[in-house]
C-alpha cells in the first residue's frame, strides 16, 4: 500500500557547519550587539532601576508603601478592573473574530474599523468621551442622576474606560489567525454531525488557543497599566477611585519616590508572572506534542 | 441511498456557477463529476452536502427532500481536497470525532467507538500511526485518515472533493484503486469531483461531464469516451486531432482524400469537422490506397511504452498528434524530418453550426 514511508521525527544530526549563505560573522555580531544593547537600555535597565529605587530607603519603607491602606485599595481596584475588563474583551474578541473570519455579512468592514478605533484614539480622548456621555452635565447625565447611578468619578467609569482602551487586543490577535486557518475544519466538523456549539468548542477554540492566550496577556498588561483614560474619568479620589498607575502618580507627585517605585515593583511582578505562565504553558504543550 | 437533483441553480454574485442541473444517482453507484475549473462541479458537490445552498431547485435523498436540511443532519461523509483534518487531534481522535459528537442518546459507548476506530484504522492500514498528529503524516496518509473519518459515521452518501488532487502520481494511482475496491466492498453511494479524466475513466461507474455550470453528458466511461456528444466532451476526455472538411454521403472530404465516417450517411453536403484520437492515427511509409495524407515528423517524444509524434501536414500545414506503440515505432524506424503518410482509423464528426469550435 502506498504511503508506507515511515515518518522520521527530527533526528537530523545537529551539525554546526556554517551554511554557505549565512551572513558573514561581523554582520551577525553587530546585529546581535545592537539588539542586546537596545533591549538592555530600554527594557532591562528600567526594570532593574525600578527595583533598585524601590528598596532605596530600605525594606521597612518598601513594606510600609505597599501595605498602606490607599495603596491596598488601589491594588484591589486594579485587580477588580482586570477581572471584569479582560474576560469581557476576550469573549468579545473571540465572537468578533469568529464572525469576521467564518461569515460574510454586511457591515463586516465597519466592524473591523470600529475594533481598531481604540488604537487610533488617544487614551485621554477616550476618557473624555465617557465624561461627555456620562457625567452629570453629559448626554445621559440627567437620566443617570435621576436613577442615582454614578459612572464618572466612580468605579464603573474606570471599568468602562479600561474596556474601551483594551478592546482591540484579543480581536486583533485572533482575526488574522482565524482567517488564515479558514473554515474547512469547521465544515468537516459539521459534515460529521456536530452542531455549531460543539464545533466551536471542539474544533475552533483548540485551534486558536495560543492566539487567544497571547491576546489575553496583552489585554491584561494594558488593562493593568492604563493611565490616560482612567485618569480622566476617575477623579483621583484617594482610597476609592485610584488604580495602581494613578496611585503611583500621586506618590511621585508628593516626592515619595521610594514608595512610588515600591508600588511599581508590584506592577512589574504582575507582568513577569503573566509572562512566566505563558512560557510554562508553551513548554508543556511542546512537550506533549513531541512525545507522540 | 439514491440521490435526485432537480433543477438546481446557483450563482455567486454575477457568476452563474450552476444552471438547471438535473441528475439522478442510483443507490450504490460511484459517480464522477468531471470538468475543468469553474465548471461548477465542486459547487454542486457542496450543495449536495449542504455546505452551500442552491438558489433554486431541490435535492432528494431517496424519497426525502433534504434541500432545507442542514449539513449535520444529512448524514453525508465529506472528504475535502486538502483533507481538513483536525490539526490538534491525533489520528485516532480525528476518526472518532463523528461518533464522539453524537447527542447522548445516539452516542455509542466508549469501547464501541474504540472498536470502530480500530476497524477503520485497519481498513486504511494506518494502525501504527494512531497517535500521530496530522502534521506528522504524509499526504497519502492524511487522505486515508480523512476517508476513515468520513466512513466512521456510516454515511448514506460519500462525497469526495478532488480527493487525490494534492497527491503525487504513484500515490494517486494506488488510492484510486483502493477507493474502487472499497466501493466494491461497501457499496455506499459515492460522488467524487475531479478534473482528471483519467481518474474518472478509471474509477467511476458513470461520469457526469460538466462545463460552465451545465451538464454536457452523462454516461459510463465507455460511453463518454467512445461516443462523446459534443466537441467539448471529446476534447476534454483525451487529446484530439481536427480534420476540417466537407461531409457528403458518409464521407468526409479533405482536399484530395476522403475518409469514411460511421453513422452519418443521411447528412447532406455540409461543412464538418472530424475528431480523431492520437492513437487512432495510422502511420505508414507508403500511400498504397491513396487515402492517406502526407506529413512531416516534427517531433518525437518517447514516454514509457508509448511514442508521441508531432507531425505537420504537407497540404494544410496543420499539426497532428499521433501515439504509437514503441514496437511499431521501432519497426518503422522513424526519424524527425522524415515524411510519412497518416490516416485516421476512425473518426467522429461534428458540425460547426451546432457547436462553437
PDB file of N, CA and C in Angstrom, chain A residues 1-5 7 181 184-185 187-195 198-199 202-203 206-207 288-289 292, chain B residues 46 51 71-72 76 78 80 84-89 97-98 101 131-133 135-136 141 144 149 153 174 178:
ATOM      1  N   UNK A   1       0.867  -1.188   0.000  1.00  0.00           N
ATOM      2  CA  UNK A   1       0.000   0.000   0.000  1.00  0.00           C
ATOM      3  C   UNK A   1       0.892   1.223   0.000  1.00  0.00           C
ATOM      4  N   UNK A   2       0.577   2.163  -0.849  1.00  0.00           N
ATOM      5  CA  UNK A   2       1.440   3.335  -0.950  1.00  0.00           C
ATOM      6  C   UNK A   2       1.430   4.119   0.361  1.00  0.00           C
ATOM      7  N   UNK A   3       2.402   4.915   0.528  1.00  0.00           N
ATOM      8  CA  UNK A   3       2.427   5.785   1.710  1.00  0.00           C
ATOM      9  C   UNK A   3       3.052   5.131   2.907  1.00  0.00           C
ATOM     10  N   UNK A   4       3.765   4.013   2.724  1.00  0.00           N
ATOM     11  CA  UNK A   4       4.375   3.372   3.876  1.00  0.00           C
ATOM     12  C   UNK A   4       5.771   3.885   4.156  1.00  0.00           C
ATOM     13  N   UNK A   5       6.058   5.089   3.692  1.00  0.00           N
ATOM     14  CA  UNK A   5       7.353   5.689   4.037  1.00  0.00           C
ATOM     15  C   UNK A   5       7.271   6.116   5.494  1.00  0.00           C
ATOM     16  N   UNK A   7       7.620   8.052   8.855  1.00  0.00           N
ATOM     17  CA  UNK A   7       7.906   9.456   9.121  1.00  0.00           C
ATOM     18  C   UNK A   7       8.997   9.535  10.172  1.00  0.00           C
ATOM     19  N   UNK A 181      -6.616  30.272   9.145  1.00  0.00           N
ATOM     20  CA  UNK A 181      -6.980  28.873   9.342  1.00  0.00           C
ATOM     21  C   UNK A 181      -8.152  28.443   8.484  1.00  0.00           C
ATOM     22  N   UNK A 184     -12.352  25.186   6.708  1.00  0.00           N
ATOM     23  CA  UNK A 184     -12.552  23.800   6.278  1.00  0.00           C
ATOM     24  C   UNK A 184     -12.668  22.840   7.446  1.00  0.00           C
ATOM     25  N   UNK A 185     -11.927  23.107   8.545  1.00  0.00           N
ATOM     26  CA  UNK A 185     -12.075  22.183   9.687  1.00  0.00           C
ATOM     27  C   UNK A 185     -13.472  22.285  10.284  1.00  0.00           C
ATOM     28  N   UNK A 187     -16.150  23.073   8.606  1.00  0.00           N
ATOM     29  CA  UNK A 187     -17.052  22.388   7.679  1.00  0.00           C
ATOM     30  C   UNK A 187     -16.964  20.879   7.859  1.00  0.00           C
ATOM     31  N   UNK A 188     -15.739  20.394   8.073  1.00  0.00           N
ATOM     32  CA  UNK A 188     -15.578  18.955   8.287  1.00  0.00           C
ATOM     33  C   UNK A 188     -16.348  18.536   9.533  1.00  0.00           C
ATOM     34  N   UNK A 189     -16.241  19.353  10.584  1.00  0.00           N
ATOM     35  CA  UNK A 189     -16.922  19.013  11.827  1.00  0.00           C
ATOM     36  C   UNK A 189     -18.431  18.943  11.619  1.00  0.00           C
ATOM     37  N   UNK A 190     -18.966  19.911  10.875  1.00  0.00           N
ATOM     38  CA  UNK A 190     -20.410  19.914  10.632  1.00  0.00           C
ATOM     39  C   UNK A 190     -20.819  18.712   9.796  1.00  0.00           C
ATOM     40  N   UNK A 191     -19.997  18.380   8.798  1.00  0.00           N
ATOM     41  CA  UNK A 191     -20.369  17.257   7.942  1.00  0.00           C
ATOM     42  C   UNK A 191     -20.371  15.951   8.727  1.00  0.00           C
ATOM     43  N   UNK A 192     -19.623  15.927   9.846  1.00  0.00           N
ATOM     44  CA  UNK A 192     -19.592  14.716  10.656  1.00  0.00           C
ATOM     45  C   UNK A 192     -20.712  14.696  11.690  1.00  0.00           C
ATOM     46  N   UNK A 193     -21.573  15.716  11.673  1.00  0.00           N
ATOM     47  CA  UNK A 193     -22.747  15.675  12.532  1.00  0.00           C
ATOM     48  C   UNK A 193     -22.694  16.574  13.757  1.00  0.00           C
ATOM     49  N   UNK A 194     -21.624  17.365  13.919  1.00  0.00           N
ATOM     50  CA  UNK A 194     -21.556  18.230  15.103  1.00  0.00           C
ATOM     51  C   UNK A 194     -22.306  19.526  14.825  1.00  0.00           C
ATOM     52  N   UNK A 195     -23.001  20.053  15.842  1.00  0.00           N
ATOM     53  CA  UNK A 195     -23.711  21.311  15.685  1.00  0.00           C
ATOM     54  C   UNK A 195     -22.754  22.480  15.842  1.00  0.00           C
ATOM     55  N   UNK A 198     -20.862  22.664  19.413  1.00  0.00           N
ATOM     56  CA  UNK A 198     -19.854  21.620  19.575  1.00  0.00           C
ATOM     57  C   UNK A 198     -18.662  21.895  18.671  1.00  0.00           C
ATOM     58  N   UNK A 199     -18.963  22.325  17.435  1.00  0.00           N
ATOM     59  CA  UNK A 199     -17.869  22.649  16.521  1.00  0.00           C
ATOM     60  C   UNK A 199     -16.989  23.736  17.129  1.00  0.00           C
ATOM     61  N   UNK A 202     -14.982  22.088  20.180  1.00  0.00           N
ATOM     62  CA  UNK A 202     -14.034  21.001  19.915  1.00  0.00           C
ATOM     63  C   UNK A 202     -13.051  21.315  18.811  1.00  0.00           C
ATOM     64  N   UNK A 203     -13.432  22.213  17.900  1.00  0.00           N
ATOM     65  CA  UNK A 203     -12.576  22.452  16.739  1.00  0.00           C
ATOM     66  C   UNK A 203     -11.986  23.861  16.729  1.00  0.00           C
ATOM     67  N   UNK A 206      -9.710  25.050  20.277  1.00  0.00           N
ATOM     68  CA  UNK A 206      -8.362  24.473  20.394  1.00  0.00           C
ATOM     69  C   UNK A 206      -7.401  25.000  19.344  1.00  0.00           C
ATOM     70  N   UNK A 207      -7.923  25.359  18.191  1.00  0.00           N
ATOM     71  CA  UNK A 207      -7.028  25.852  17.151  1.00  0.00           C
ATOM     72  C   UNK A 207      -6.536  27.261  17.410  1.00  0.00           C
ATOM     73  N   UNK A 288       4.169  17.837  25.151  1.00  0.00           N
ATOM     74  CA  UNK A 288       3.115  16.898  24.804  1.00  0.00           C
ATOM     75  C   UNK A 288       3.157  16.562  23.319  1.00  0.00           C
ATOM     76  N   UNK A 289       3.432  17.567  22.510  1.00  0.00           N
ATOM     77  CA  UNK A 289       3.449  17.387  21.065  1.00  0.00           C
ATOM     78  C   UNK A 289       4.580  16.487  20.633  1.00  0.00           C
ATOM     79  N   UNK A 292       4.619  12.359  20.962  1.00  0.00           N
ATOM     80  CA  UNK A 292       3.863  11.425  20.114  1.00  0.00           C
ATOM     81  C   UNK A 292       4.730  10.876  18.998  1.00  0.00           C
TER      82      UNK A 292
ATOM     83  N   UNK B  46     -20.857  20.519  -3.045  1.00  0.00           N
ATOM     84  CA  UNK B  46     -21.069  21.196  -1.762  1.00  0.00           C
ATOM     85  C   UNK B  46     -22.554  21.449  -1.523  1.00  0.00           C
ATOM     86  N   UNK B  51     -23.205  22.270   2.368  1.00  0.00           N
ATOM     87  CA  UNK B  51     -22.261  23.312   2.748  1.00  0.00           C
ATOM     88  C   UNK B  51     -22.550  24.610   2.002  1.00  0.00           C
ATOM     89  N   UNK B  71     -26.458  20.544   7.034  1.00  0.00           N
ATOM     90  CA  UNK B  71     -25.443  19.531   6.750  1.00  0.00           C
ATOM     91  C   UNK B  71     -25.364  18.477   7.839  1.00  0.00           C
ATOM     92  N   UNK B  72     -25.453  18.922   9.104  1.00  0.00           N
ATOM     93  CA  UNK B  72     -25.165  17.956  10.155  1.00  0.00           C
ATOM     94  C   UNK B  72     -26.245  16.888  10.250  1.00  0.00           C
ATOM     95  N   UNK B  76     -24.038  12.800   5.534  1.00  0.00           N
ATOM     96  CA  UNK B  76     -23.118  12.591   4.422  1.00  0.00           C
ATOM     97  C   UNK B  76     -21.712  12.504   4.985  1.00  0.00           C
ATOM     98  N   UNK B  78     -17.989  13.656   4.014  1.00  0.00           N
ATOM     99  CA  UNK B  78     -17.351  14.562   3.051  1.00  0.00           C
ATOM    100  C   UNK B  78     -15.842  14.468   3.197  1.00  0.00           C
ATOM    101  N   UNK B  80     -12.452  16.265   1.994  1.00  0.00           N
ATOM    102  CA  UNK B  80     -12.034  17.533   1.408  1.00  0.00           C
ATOM    103  C   UNK B  80     -10.752  17.380   0.604  1.00  0.00           C
ATOM    104  N   UNK B  84      -8.598  18.662   5.523  1.00  0.00           N
ATOM    105  CA  UNK B  84      -9.309  19.300   6.646  1.00  0.00           C
ATOM    106  C   UNK B  84      -9.296  18.442   7.899  1.00  0.00           C
ATOM    107  N   UNK B  85      -8.180  17.783   8.167  1.00  0.00           N
ATOM    108  CA  UNK B  85      -8.070  17.025   9.414  1.00  0.00           C
ATOM    109  C   UNK B  85      -7.984  18.004  10.576  1.00  0.00           C
ATOM    110  N   UNK B  86      -8.452  17.603  11.744  1.00  0.00           N
ATOM    111  CA  UNK B  86      -8.397  18.470  12.917  1.00  0.00           C
ATOM    112  C   UNK B  86      -6.966  18.468  13.433  1.00  0.00           C
ATOM    113  N   UNK B  87      -6.308  19.613  13.275  1.00  0.00           N
ATOM    114  CA  UNK B  87      -4.863  19.615  13.468  1.00  0.00           C
ATOM    115  C   UNK B  87      -4.414  19.385  14.899  1.00  0.00           C
ATOM    116  N   UNK B  88      -5.297  19.659  15.852  1.00  0.00           N
ATOM    117  CA  UNK B  88      -4.859  19.496  17.227  1.00  0.00           C
ATOM    118  C   UNK B  88      -5.278  18.145  17.797  1.00  0.00           C
ATOM    119  N   UNK B  89      -5.893  17.292  16.966  1.00  0.00           N
ATOM    120  CA  UNK B  89      -6.249  15.949  17.433  1.00  0.00           C
ATOM    121  C   UNK B  89      -5.397  14.928  16.692  1.00  0.00           C
ATOM    122  N   UNK B  97     -14.073  11.352  15.923  1.00  0.00           N
ATOM    123  CA  UNK B  97     -14.798  12.606  16.160  1.00  0.00           C
ATOM    124  C   UNK B  97     -16.289  12.500  15.862  1.00  0.00           C
ATOM    125  N   UNK B  98     -16.619  11.955  14.690  1.00  0.00           N
ATOM    126  CA  UNK B  98     -18.018  11.915  14.282  1.00  0.00           C
ATOM    127  C   UNK B  98     -18.887  11.148  15.261  1.00  0.00           C
ATOM    128  N   UNK B 101     -19.229  13.209  18.826  1.00  0.00           N
ATOM    129  CA  UNK B 101     -20.087  14.393  18.942  1.00  0.00           C
ATOM    130  C   UNK B 101     -21.567  14.078  18.792  1.00  0.00           C
ATOM    131  N   UNK B 131      -1.520   7.417  16.991  1.00  0.00           N
ATOM    132  CA  UNK B 131      -1.253   8.520  17.914  1.00  0.00           C
ATOM    133  C   UNK B 131      -0.560   9.699  17.249  1.00  0.00           C
ATOM    134  N   UNK B 132      -0.331   9.611  15.958  1.00  0.00           N
ATOM    135  CA  UNK B 132       0.344  10.708  15.271  1.00  0.00           C
ATOM    136  C   UNK B 132      -0.614  11.875  15.075  1.00  0.00           C
ATOM    137  N   UNK B 133      -0.014  13.038  14.908  1.00  0.00           N
ATOM    138  CA  UNK B 133      -0.805  14.215  14.588  1.00  0.00           C
ATOM    139  C   UNK B 133      -0.739  14.483  13.087  1.00  0.00           C
ATOM    140  N   UNK B 135       0.101  16.857  11.261  1.00  0.00           N
ATOM    141  CA  UNK B 135       1.307  17.496  10.733  1.00  0.00           C
ATOM    142  C   UNK B 135       2.437  16.507  10.543  1.00  0.00           C
ATOM    143  N   UNK B 136       2.307  15.330  11.164  1.00  0.00           N
ATOM    144  CA  UNK B 136       3.377  14.339  11.074  1.00  0.00           C
ATOM    145  C   UNK B 136       3.078  13.254  10.038  1.00  0.00           C
ATOM    146  N   UNK B 141      -1.241   9.525   3.585  1.00  0.00           N
ATOM    147  CA  UNK B 141      -1.732   9.082   4.893  1.00  0.00           C
ATOM    148  C   UNK B 141      -2.854   9.993   5.380  1.00  0.00           C
ATOM    149  N   UNK B 144      -6.037   9.143   3.709  1.00  0.00           N
ATOM    150  CA  UNK B 144      -6.654   7.917   4.202  1.00  0.00           C
ATOM    151  C   UNK B 144      -7.340   8.153   5.552  1.00  0.00           C
ATOM    152  N   UNK B 149     -12.243   8.872   8.607  1.00  0.00           N
ATOM    153  CA  UNK B 149     -13.069   9.740   9.441  1.00  0.00           C
ATOM    154  C   UNK B 149     -14.474   9.885   8.860  1.00  0.00           C
ATOM    155  N   UNK B 153     -18.859   7.545  10.494  1.00  0.00           N
ATOM    156  CA  UNK B 153     -20.243   7.841  10.850  1.00  0.00           C
ATOM    157  C   UNK B 153     -21.237   7.066   9.992  1.00  0.00           C
ATOM    158  N   UNK B 174      -2.524   4.485  -6.570  1.00  0.00           N
ATOM    159  CA  UNK B 174      -2.804   3.482  -5.544  1.00  0.00           C
ATOM    160  C   UNK B 174      -4.114   3.772  -4.827  1.00  0.00           C
ATOM    161  N   UNK B 178      -7.667   1.747  -4.507  1.00  0.00           N
ATOM    162  CA  UNK B 178      -8.140   1.433  -3.172  1.00  0.00           C
ATOM    163  C   UNK B 178      -9.568   1.914  -2.993  1.00  0.00           C
TER     164      UNK B 178
END
